[in-house]
Coordinates of N, CA and C in Angstrom, one line a residue:
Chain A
X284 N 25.3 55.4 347.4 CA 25.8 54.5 346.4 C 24.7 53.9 345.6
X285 N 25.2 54.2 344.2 CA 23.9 52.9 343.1 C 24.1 51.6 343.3
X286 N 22.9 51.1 343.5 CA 22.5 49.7 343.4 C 23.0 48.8 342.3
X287 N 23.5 49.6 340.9 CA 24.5 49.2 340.0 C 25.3 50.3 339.4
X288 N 26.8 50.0 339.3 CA 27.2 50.7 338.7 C 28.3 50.1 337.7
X289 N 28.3 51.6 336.5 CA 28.3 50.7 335.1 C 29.7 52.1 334.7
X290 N 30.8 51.7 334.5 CA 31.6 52.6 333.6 C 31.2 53.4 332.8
X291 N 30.9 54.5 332.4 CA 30.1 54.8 331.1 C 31.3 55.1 330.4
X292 N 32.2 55.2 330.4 CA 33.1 54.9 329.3 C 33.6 56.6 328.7
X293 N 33.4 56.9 327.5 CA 33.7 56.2 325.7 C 34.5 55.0 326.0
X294 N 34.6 54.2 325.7 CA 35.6 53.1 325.2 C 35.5 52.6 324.0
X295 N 37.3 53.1 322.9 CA 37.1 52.8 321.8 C 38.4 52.0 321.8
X296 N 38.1 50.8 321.0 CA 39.2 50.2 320.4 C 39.0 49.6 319.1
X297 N 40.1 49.0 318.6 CA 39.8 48.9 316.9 C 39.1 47.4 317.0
X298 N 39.1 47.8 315.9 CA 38.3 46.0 314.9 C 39.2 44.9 315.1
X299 N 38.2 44.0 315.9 CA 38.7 42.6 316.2 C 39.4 42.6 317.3
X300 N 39.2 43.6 318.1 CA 39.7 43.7 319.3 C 38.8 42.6 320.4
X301 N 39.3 42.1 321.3 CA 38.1 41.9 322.5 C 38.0 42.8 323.6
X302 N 36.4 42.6 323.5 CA 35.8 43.9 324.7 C 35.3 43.4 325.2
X303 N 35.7 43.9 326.8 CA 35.2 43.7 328.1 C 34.3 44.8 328.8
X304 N 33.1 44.3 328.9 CA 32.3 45.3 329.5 C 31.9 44.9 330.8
X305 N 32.0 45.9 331.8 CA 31.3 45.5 333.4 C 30.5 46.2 334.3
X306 N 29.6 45.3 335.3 CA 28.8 46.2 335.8 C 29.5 45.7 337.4
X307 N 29.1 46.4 338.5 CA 29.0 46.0 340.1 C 27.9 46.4 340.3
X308 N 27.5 45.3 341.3 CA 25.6 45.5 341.9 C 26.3 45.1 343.5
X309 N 25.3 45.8 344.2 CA 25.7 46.1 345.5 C 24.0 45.1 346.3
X310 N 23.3 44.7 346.0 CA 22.2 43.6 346.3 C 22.4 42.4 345.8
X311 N 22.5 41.8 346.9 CA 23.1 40.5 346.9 C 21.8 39.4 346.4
X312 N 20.2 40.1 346.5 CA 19.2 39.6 345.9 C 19.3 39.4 344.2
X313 N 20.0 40.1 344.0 CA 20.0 40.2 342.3 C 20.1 38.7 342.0
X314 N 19.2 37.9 340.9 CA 19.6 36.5 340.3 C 19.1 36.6 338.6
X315 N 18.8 37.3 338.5 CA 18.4 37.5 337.0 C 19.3 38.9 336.6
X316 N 20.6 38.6 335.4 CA 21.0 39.9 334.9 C 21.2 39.7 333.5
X317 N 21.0 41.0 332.9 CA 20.9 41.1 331.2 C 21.8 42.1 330.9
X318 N 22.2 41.9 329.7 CA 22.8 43.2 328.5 C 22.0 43.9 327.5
X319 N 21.7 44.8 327.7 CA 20.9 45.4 326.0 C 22.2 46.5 325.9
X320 N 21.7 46.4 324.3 CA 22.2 47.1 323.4 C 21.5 48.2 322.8
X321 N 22.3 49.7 322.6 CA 21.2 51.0 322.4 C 21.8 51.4 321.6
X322 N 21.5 51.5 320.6 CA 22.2 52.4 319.5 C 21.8 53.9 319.0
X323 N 22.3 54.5 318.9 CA 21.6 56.3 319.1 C 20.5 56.8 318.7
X324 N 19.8 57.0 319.7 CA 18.4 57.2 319.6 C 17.4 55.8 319.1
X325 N 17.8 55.6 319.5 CA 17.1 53.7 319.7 C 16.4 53.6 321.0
X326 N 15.7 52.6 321.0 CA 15.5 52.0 322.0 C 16.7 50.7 322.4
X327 N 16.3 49.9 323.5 CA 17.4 48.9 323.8 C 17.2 47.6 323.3
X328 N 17.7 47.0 323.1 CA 17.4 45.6 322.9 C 18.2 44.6 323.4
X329 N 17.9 43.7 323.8 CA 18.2 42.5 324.5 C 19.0 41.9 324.1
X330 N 20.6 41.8 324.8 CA 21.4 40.9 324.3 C 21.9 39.3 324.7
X331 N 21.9 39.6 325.8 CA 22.0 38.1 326.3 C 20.9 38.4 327.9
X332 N 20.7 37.3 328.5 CA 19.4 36.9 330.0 C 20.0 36.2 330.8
X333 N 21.0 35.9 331.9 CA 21.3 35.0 332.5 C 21.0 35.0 333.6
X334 N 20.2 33.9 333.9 CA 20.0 33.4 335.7 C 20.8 32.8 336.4
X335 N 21.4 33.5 337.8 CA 22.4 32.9 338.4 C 23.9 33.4 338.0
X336 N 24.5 32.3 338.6 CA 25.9 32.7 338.5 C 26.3 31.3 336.9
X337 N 27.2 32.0 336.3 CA 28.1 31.3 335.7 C 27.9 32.0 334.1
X338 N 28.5 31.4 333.2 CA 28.8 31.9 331.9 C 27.4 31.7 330.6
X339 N 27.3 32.1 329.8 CA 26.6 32.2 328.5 C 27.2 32.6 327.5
X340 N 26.8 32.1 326.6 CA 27.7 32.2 324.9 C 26.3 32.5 324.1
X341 N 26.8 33.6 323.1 CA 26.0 33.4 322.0 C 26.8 34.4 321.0
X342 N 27.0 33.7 319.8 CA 28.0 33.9 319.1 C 29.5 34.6 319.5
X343 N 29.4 35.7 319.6 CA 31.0 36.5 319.7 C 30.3 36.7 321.2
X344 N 29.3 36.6 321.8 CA 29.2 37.2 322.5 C 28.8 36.6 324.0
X345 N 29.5 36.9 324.9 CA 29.8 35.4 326.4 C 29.4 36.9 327.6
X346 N 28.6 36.7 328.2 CA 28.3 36.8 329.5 C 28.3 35.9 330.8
X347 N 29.0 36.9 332.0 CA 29.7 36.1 332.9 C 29.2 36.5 333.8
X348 N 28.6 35.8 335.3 CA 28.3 36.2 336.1 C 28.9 35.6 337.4
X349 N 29.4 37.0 338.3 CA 30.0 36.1 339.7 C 29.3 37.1 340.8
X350 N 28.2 35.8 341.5 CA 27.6 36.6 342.5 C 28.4 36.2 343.9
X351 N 29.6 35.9 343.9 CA 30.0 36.0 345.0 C 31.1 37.2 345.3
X352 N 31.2 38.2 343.7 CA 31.9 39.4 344.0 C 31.3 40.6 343.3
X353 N 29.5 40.2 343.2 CA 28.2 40.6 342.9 C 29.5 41.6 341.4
X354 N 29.9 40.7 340.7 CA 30.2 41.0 339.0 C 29.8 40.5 338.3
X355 N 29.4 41.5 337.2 CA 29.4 40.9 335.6 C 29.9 41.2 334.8
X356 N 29.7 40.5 333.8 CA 30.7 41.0 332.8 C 30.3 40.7 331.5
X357 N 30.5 41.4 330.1 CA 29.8 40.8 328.6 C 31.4 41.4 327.9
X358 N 31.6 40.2 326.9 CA 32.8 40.1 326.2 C 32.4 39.9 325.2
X359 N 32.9 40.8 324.3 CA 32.6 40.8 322.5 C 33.7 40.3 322.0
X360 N 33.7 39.4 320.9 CA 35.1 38.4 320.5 C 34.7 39.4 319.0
X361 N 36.0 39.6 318.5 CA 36.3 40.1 317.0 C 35.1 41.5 316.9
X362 N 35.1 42.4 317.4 CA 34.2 43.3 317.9 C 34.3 43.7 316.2
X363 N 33.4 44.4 316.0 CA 32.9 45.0 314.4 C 32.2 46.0 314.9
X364 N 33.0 47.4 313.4 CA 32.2 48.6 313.2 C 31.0 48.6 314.0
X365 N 29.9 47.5 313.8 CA 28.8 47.5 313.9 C 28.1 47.6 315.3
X366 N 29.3 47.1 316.3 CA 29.1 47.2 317.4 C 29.3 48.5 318.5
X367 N 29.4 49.5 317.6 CA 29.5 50.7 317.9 C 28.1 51.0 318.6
X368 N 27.9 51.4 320.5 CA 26.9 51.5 320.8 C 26.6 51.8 322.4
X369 N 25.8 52.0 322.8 CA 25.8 51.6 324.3 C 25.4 50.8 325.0
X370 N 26.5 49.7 325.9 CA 25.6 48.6 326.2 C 25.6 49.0 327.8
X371 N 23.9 48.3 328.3 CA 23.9 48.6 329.4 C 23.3 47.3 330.5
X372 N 23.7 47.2 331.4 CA 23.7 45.9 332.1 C 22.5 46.6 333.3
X373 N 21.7 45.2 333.4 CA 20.4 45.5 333.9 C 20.0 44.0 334.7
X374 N 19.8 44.3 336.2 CA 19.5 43.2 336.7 C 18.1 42.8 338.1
X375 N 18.4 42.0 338.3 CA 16.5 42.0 339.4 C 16.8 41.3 340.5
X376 N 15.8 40.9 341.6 CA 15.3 39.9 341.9 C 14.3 39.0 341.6
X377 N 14.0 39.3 340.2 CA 12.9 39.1 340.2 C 11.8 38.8 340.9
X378 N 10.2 38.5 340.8 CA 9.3 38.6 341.4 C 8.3 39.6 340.8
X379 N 6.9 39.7 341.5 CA 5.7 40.4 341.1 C 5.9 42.0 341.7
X380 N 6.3 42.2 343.0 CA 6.3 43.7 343.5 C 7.3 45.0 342.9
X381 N 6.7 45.5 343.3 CA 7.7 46.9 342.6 C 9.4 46.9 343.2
X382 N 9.1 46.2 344.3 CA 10.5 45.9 344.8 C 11.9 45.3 343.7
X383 N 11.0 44.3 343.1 CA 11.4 43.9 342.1 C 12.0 43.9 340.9
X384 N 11.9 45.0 341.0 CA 12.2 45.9 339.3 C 13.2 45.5 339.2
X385 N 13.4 45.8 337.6 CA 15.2 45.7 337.0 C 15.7 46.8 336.9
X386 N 17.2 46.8 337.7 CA 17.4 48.3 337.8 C 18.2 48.1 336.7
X387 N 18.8 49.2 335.9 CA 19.6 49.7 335.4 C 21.0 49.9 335.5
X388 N 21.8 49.9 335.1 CA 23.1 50.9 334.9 C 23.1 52.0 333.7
X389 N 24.1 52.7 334.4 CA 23.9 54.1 333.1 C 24.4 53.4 332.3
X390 N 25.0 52.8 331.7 CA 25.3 52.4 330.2 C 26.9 53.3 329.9
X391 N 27.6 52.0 329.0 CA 29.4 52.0 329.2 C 28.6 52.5 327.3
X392 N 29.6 53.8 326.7 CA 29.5 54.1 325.5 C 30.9 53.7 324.9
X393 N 30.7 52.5 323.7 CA 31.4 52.0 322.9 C 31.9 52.1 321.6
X394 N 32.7 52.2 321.1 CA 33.2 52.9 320.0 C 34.4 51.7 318.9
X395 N 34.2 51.1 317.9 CA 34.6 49.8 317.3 C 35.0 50.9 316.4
X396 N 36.5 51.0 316.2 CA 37.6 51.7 315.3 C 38.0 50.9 314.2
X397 N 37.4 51.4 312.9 CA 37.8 49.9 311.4 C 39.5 50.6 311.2
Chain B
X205 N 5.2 42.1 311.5 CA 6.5 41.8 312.6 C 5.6 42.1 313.5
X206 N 6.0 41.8 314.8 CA 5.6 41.7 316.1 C 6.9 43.0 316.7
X207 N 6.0 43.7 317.7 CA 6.6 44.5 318.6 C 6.4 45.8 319.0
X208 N 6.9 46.8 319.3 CA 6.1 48.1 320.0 C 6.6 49.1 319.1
X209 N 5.5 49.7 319.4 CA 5.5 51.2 318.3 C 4.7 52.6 319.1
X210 N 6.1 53.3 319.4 CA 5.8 54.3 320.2 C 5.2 55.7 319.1
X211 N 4.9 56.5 319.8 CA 4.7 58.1 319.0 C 4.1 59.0 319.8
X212 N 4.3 60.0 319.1 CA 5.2 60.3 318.4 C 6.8 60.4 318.6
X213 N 7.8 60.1 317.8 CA 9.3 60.4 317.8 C 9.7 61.0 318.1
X214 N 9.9 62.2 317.5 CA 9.9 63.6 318.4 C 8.8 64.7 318.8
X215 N 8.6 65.2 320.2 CA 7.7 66.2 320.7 C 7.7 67.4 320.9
X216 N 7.6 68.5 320.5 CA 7.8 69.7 321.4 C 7.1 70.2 322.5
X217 N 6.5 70.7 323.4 CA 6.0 71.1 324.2 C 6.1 72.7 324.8
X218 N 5.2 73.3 325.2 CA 5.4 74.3 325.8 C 5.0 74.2 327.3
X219 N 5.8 75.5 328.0 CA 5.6 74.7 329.6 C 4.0 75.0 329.8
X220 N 3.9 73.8 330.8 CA 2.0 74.8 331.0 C 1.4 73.4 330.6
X221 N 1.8 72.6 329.5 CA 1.1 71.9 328.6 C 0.9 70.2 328.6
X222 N 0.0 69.8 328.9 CA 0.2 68.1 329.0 C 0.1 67.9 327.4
X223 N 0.9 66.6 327.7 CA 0.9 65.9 326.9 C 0.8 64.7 326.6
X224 N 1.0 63.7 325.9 CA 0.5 62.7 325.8 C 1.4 61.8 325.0
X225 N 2.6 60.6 325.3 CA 3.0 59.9 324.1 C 2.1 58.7 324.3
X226 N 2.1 58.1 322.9 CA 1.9 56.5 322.6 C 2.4 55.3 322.6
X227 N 2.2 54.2 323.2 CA 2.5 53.1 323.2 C 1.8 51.7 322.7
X228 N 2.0 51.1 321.3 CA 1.2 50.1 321.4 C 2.1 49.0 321.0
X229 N 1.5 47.8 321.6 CA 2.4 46.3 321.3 C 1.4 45.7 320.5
X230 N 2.6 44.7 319.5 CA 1.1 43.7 319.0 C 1.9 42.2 319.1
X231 N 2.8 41.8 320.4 CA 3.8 41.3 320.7 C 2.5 39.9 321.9
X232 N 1.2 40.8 322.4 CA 0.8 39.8 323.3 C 1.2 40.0 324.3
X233 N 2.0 40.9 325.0 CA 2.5 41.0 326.5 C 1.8 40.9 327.5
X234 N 1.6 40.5 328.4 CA 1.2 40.9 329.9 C 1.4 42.3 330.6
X235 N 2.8 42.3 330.6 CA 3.6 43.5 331.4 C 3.6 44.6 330.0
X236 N 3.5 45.8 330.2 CA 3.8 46.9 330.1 C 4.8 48.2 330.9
X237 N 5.6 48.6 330.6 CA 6.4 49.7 331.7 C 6.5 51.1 330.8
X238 N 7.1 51.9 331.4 CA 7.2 53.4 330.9 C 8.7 53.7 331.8
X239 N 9.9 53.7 331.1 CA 11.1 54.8 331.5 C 11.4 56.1 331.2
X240 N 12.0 56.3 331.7 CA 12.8 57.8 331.5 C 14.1 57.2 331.4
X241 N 15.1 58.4 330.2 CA 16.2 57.8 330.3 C 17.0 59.5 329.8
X242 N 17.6 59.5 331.0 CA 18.4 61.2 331.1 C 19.9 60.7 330.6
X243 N 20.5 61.7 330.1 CA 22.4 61.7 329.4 C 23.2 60.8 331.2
X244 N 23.6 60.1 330.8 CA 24.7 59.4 332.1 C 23.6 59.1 333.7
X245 N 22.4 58.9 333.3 CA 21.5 58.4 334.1 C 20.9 56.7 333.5
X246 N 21.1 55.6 334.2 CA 20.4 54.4 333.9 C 18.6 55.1 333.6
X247 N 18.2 53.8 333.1 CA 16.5 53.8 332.8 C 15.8 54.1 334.2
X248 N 14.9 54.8 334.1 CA 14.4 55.2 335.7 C 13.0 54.6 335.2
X249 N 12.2 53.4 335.8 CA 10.7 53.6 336.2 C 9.9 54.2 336.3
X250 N 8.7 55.1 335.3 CA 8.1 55.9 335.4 C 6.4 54.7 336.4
X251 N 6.3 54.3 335.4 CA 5.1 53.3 335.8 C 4.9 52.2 335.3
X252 N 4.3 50.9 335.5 CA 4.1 49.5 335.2 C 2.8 49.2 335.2
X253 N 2.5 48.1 334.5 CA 1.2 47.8 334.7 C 1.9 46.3 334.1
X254 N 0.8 45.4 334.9 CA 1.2 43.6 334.8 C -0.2 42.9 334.2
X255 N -1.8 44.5 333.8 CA -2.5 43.5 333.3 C -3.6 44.5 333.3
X256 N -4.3 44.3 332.2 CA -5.2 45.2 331.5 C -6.2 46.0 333.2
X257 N -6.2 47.6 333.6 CA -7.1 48.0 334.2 C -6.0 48.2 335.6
X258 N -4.9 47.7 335.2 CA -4.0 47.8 336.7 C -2.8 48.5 336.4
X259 N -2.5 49.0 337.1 CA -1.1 49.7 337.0 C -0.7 50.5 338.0
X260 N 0.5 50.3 338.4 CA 1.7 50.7 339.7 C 2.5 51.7 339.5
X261 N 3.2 52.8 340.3 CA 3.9 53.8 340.3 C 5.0 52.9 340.3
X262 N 6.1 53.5 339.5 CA 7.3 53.2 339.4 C 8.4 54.5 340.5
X263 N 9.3 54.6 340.2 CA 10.0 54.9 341.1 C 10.5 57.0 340.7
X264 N 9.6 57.7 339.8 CA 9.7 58.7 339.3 C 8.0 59.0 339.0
X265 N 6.9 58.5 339.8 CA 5.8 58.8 338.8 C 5.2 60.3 339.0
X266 N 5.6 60.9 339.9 CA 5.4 62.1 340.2 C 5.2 63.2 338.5
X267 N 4.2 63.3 338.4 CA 4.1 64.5 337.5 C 3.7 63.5 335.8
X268 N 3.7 62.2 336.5 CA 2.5 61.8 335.0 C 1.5 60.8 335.6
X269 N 0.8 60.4 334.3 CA -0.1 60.0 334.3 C -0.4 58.6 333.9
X270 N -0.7 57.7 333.6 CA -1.1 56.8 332.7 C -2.3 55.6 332.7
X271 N -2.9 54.9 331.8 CA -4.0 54.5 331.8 C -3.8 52.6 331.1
X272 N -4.4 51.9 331.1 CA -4.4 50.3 330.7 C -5.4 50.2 330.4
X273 N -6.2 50.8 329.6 CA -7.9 50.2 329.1 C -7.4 48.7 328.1
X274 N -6.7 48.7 327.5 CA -6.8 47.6 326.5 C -5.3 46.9 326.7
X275 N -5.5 45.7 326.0 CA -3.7 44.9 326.4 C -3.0 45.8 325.1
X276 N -3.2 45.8 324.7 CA -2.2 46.3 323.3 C -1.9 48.0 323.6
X277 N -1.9 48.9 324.5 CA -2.1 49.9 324.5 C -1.8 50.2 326.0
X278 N -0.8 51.1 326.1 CA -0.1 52.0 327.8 C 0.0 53.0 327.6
X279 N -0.7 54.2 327.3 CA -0.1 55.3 326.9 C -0.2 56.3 328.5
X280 N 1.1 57.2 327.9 CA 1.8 57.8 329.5 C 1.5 59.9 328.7
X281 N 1.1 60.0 329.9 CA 0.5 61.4 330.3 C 1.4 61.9 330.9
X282 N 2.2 63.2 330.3 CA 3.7 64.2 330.9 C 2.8 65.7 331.2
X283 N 2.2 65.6 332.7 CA 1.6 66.5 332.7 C 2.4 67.4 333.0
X284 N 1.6 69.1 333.3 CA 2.3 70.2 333.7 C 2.9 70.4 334.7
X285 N 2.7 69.4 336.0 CA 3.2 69.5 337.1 C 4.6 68.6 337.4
X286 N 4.7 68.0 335.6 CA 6.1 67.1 336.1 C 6.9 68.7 335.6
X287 N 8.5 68.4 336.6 CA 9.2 69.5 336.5 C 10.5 70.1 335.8
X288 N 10.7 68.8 335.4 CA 11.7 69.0 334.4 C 11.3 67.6 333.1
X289 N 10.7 67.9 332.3 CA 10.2 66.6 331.4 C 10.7 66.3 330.1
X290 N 11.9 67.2 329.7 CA 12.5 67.2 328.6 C 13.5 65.8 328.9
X291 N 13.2 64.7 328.2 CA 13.7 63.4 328.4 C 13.5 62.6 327.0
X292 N 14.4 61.1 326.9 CA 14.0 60.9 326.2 C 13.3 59.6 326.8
X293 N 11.7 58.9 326.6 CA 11.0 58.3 326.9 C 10.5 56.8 326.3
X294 N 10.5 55.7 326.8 CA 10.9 54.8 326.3 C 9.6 53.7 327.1
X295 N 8.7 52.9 325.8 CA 8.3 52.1 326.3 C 8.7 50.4 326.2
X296 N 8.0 49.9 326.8 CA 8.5 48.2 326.9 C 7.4 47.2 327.5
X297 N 7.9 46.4 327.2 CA 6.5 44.9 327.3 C 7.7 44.2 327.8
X298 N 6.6 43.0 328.9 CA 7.3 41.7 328.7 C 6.3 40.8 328.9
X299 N 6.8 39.6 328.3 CA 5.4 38.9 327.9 C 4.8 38.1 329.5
X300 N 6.1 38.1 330.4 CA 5.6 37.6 331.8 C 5.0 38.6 333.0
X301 N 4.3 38.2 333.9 CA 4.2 39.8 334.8 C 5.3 39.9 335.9
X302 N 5.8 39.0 336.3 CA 6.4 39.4 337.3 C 7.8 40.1 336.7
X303 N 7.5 41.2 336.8 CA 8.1 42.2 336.6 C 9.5 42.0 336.5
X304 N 9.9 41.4 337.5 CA 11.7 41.5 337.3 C 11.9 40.2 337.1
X305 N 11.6 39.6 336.3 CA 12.0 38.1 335.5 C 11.5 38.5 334.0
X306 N 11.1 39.1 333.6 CA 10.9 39.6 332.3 C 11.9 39.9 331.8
X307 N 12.2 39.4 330.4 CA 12.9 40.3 329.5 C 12.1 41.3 328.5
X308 N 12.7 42.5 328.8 CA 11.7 43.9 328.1 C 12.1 43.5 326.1
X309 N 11.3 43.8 326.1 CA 11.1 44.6 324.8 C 10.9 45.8 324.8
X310 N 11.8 47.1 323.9 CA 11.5 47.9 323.9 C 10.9 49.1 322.5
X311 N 10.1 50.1 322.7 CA 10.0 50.2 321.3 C 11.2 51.4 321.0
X312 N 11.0 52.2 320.0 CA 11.9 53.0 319.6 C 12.2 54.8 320.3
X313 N 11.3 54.6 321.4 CA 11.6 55.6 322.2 C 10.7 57.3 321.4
X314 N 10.5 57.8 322.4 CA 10.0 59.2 322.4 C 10.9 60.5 322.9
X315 N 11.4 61.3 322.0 CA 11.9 62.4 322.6 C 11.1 63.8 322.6
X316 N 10.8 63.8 323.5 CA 10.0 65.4 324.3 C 11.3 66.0 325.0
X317 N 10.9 67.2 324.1 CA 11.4 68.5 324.3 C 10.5 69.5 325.3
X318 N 11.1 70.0 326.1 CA 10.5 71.4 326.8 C 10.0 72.6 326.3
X319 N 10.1 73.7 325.4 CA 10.5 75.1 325.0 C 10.2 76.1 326.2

C-alpha cells in the first residue's frame, strides 16, 4: 500500500464548477501537507502549506485537513479554464532525516471545461 | 526574478552514456533535492543535500550521481548504470534544511530521453 494515495483522475468539469480534490495518507506522523500545481511539462508549484489539522483559504482556493481520518482535501470555488492541470498533494513529518521527506501522490489530472 | 533554472530542457542520450543535467538557484536556499517523476508515479527522491559539500541518497539514487561544491548549484549525474533513465527530472530548493518542513520550489524540469 502507498504511503499516499491520490485519484489521478482525468477529472473534467465546466467553468465555475466546484472542485474537490483528495489525497489519503496512511502515516499517522504526517503534520505538514501541501498542494502544488503542474501544468504540462512544468515544474510544480506551490499552492497552499498547512500544518496540522483544520482549514486554509486563499482566494477560490480552501485546503482541508482531517488527521483523524488521515484526509485532505483542496477545493477550487468558480474553477477557470486556467485551472486546467495537475494537482498533486504532498506531505511529511517533517524534520532533518531522510526519514523525513515529503512524499508525494501521483497527482489527480484536471480538466476546466469553458 | 529569484528562482531555479534547470538545463538543459530537453536531452537525448544514447545508452552507454552519462550525462549530466543542471541546476542553479539564485533564491538563497539551504536545501537543494533532485526528483524523478514517471507518467501515474508521485515525485520519487533521487538525492538531497541541506548544505554546501553534503549530500544524502534519496530513495532511487541508484545509478546517479551528484555533487554540492557551491550553494547556488546541485547538478545530478544519470550515469550508464542507471537502468531505465528516460524520465522527466525535476530540481527544487527550500530555503529551510530540514527537509520535510520545507516548501520546495521547483525549477522547470528536464526531460532525458533514452535512444
Amino acid at each position: 500500500q502507498k504511503e499516499v494515495e491520490q485519484d489521478p483522475g482525468p477529472l473534467s468539469v465546466p467553468e465555475g464548477a466546484i472542485v474537490s480534490l483528495n489525497c489519503t495518507y496512511s502515516n499517522s506522523a504526517f503534520q505538514y501537507f501541501m498542494w502544488y500545481r503542474q501544468y504540462s511539462r512544468k515544474g510544480p508549484e506551490l499552492l497552499m502549506y498547512t500544518y496540522s489539522s483544520g482549514n486554509k483559504e486563499d482566494g477560490r482556493f480552501t485546503a482541508q485537513v482531517d488527521k483523524s481520518s488521515k484526509y485532505i482535501s483542496l477545493f477550487i470555488r468558480d474553477s477557470q479554464p486556467s485551472d486546467s492541470a495537475t494537482y498533486l498533494c504532498a506531505m511529511s513529518a517533517g524534520g532533518y532525516s531522510s526519514a523525513s521527506k515529503i512524499i508525494f501522490g501521483s497527482g489527480t489530472r484536471l480538466s476546466i471545461r469553458p | 526574478d529569484g528562482g531555479i533554472t534547470q538545463s538543459p530542457k530537453y536531452l537525448f542520450r544514447k545508452e552507454g552514456q552519462n550525462v549530466t543535467l543542471s541546476c542553479e538557484q539564485n533564491l538563497n536556499h539551504d536545501a537543494m533535492y533532485w526528483y524523478r517523476q514517471d507518467p501515474g508515479q508521485g515525485l520519487r527522491l533521487i538525492y538531497y543535500s541541506q548544505i554546501v559539500n553534503d549530500f544524502q541518497k534519496g530513495d532511487i539514487a541508484e545509478g546517479y550521481s551528484v555533487s554540492r561544491e557551491k550553494k547556488e548549484s546541485f547538478p545530478l549525474t544519470v550515469t550508464s548504470a542507471q537502468k531505465n533513465p528516460t524520465a522527466f527530472y525535476l530540481c527544487a530548493s527550500s530555503l529551510r534544511k530540514g527537509i520535510g518542513t520545507g516548501e520546495l520550489f521547483f525549477g522547470e524540469g528536464s526531460r532525458l530521453t533514452v535512444l
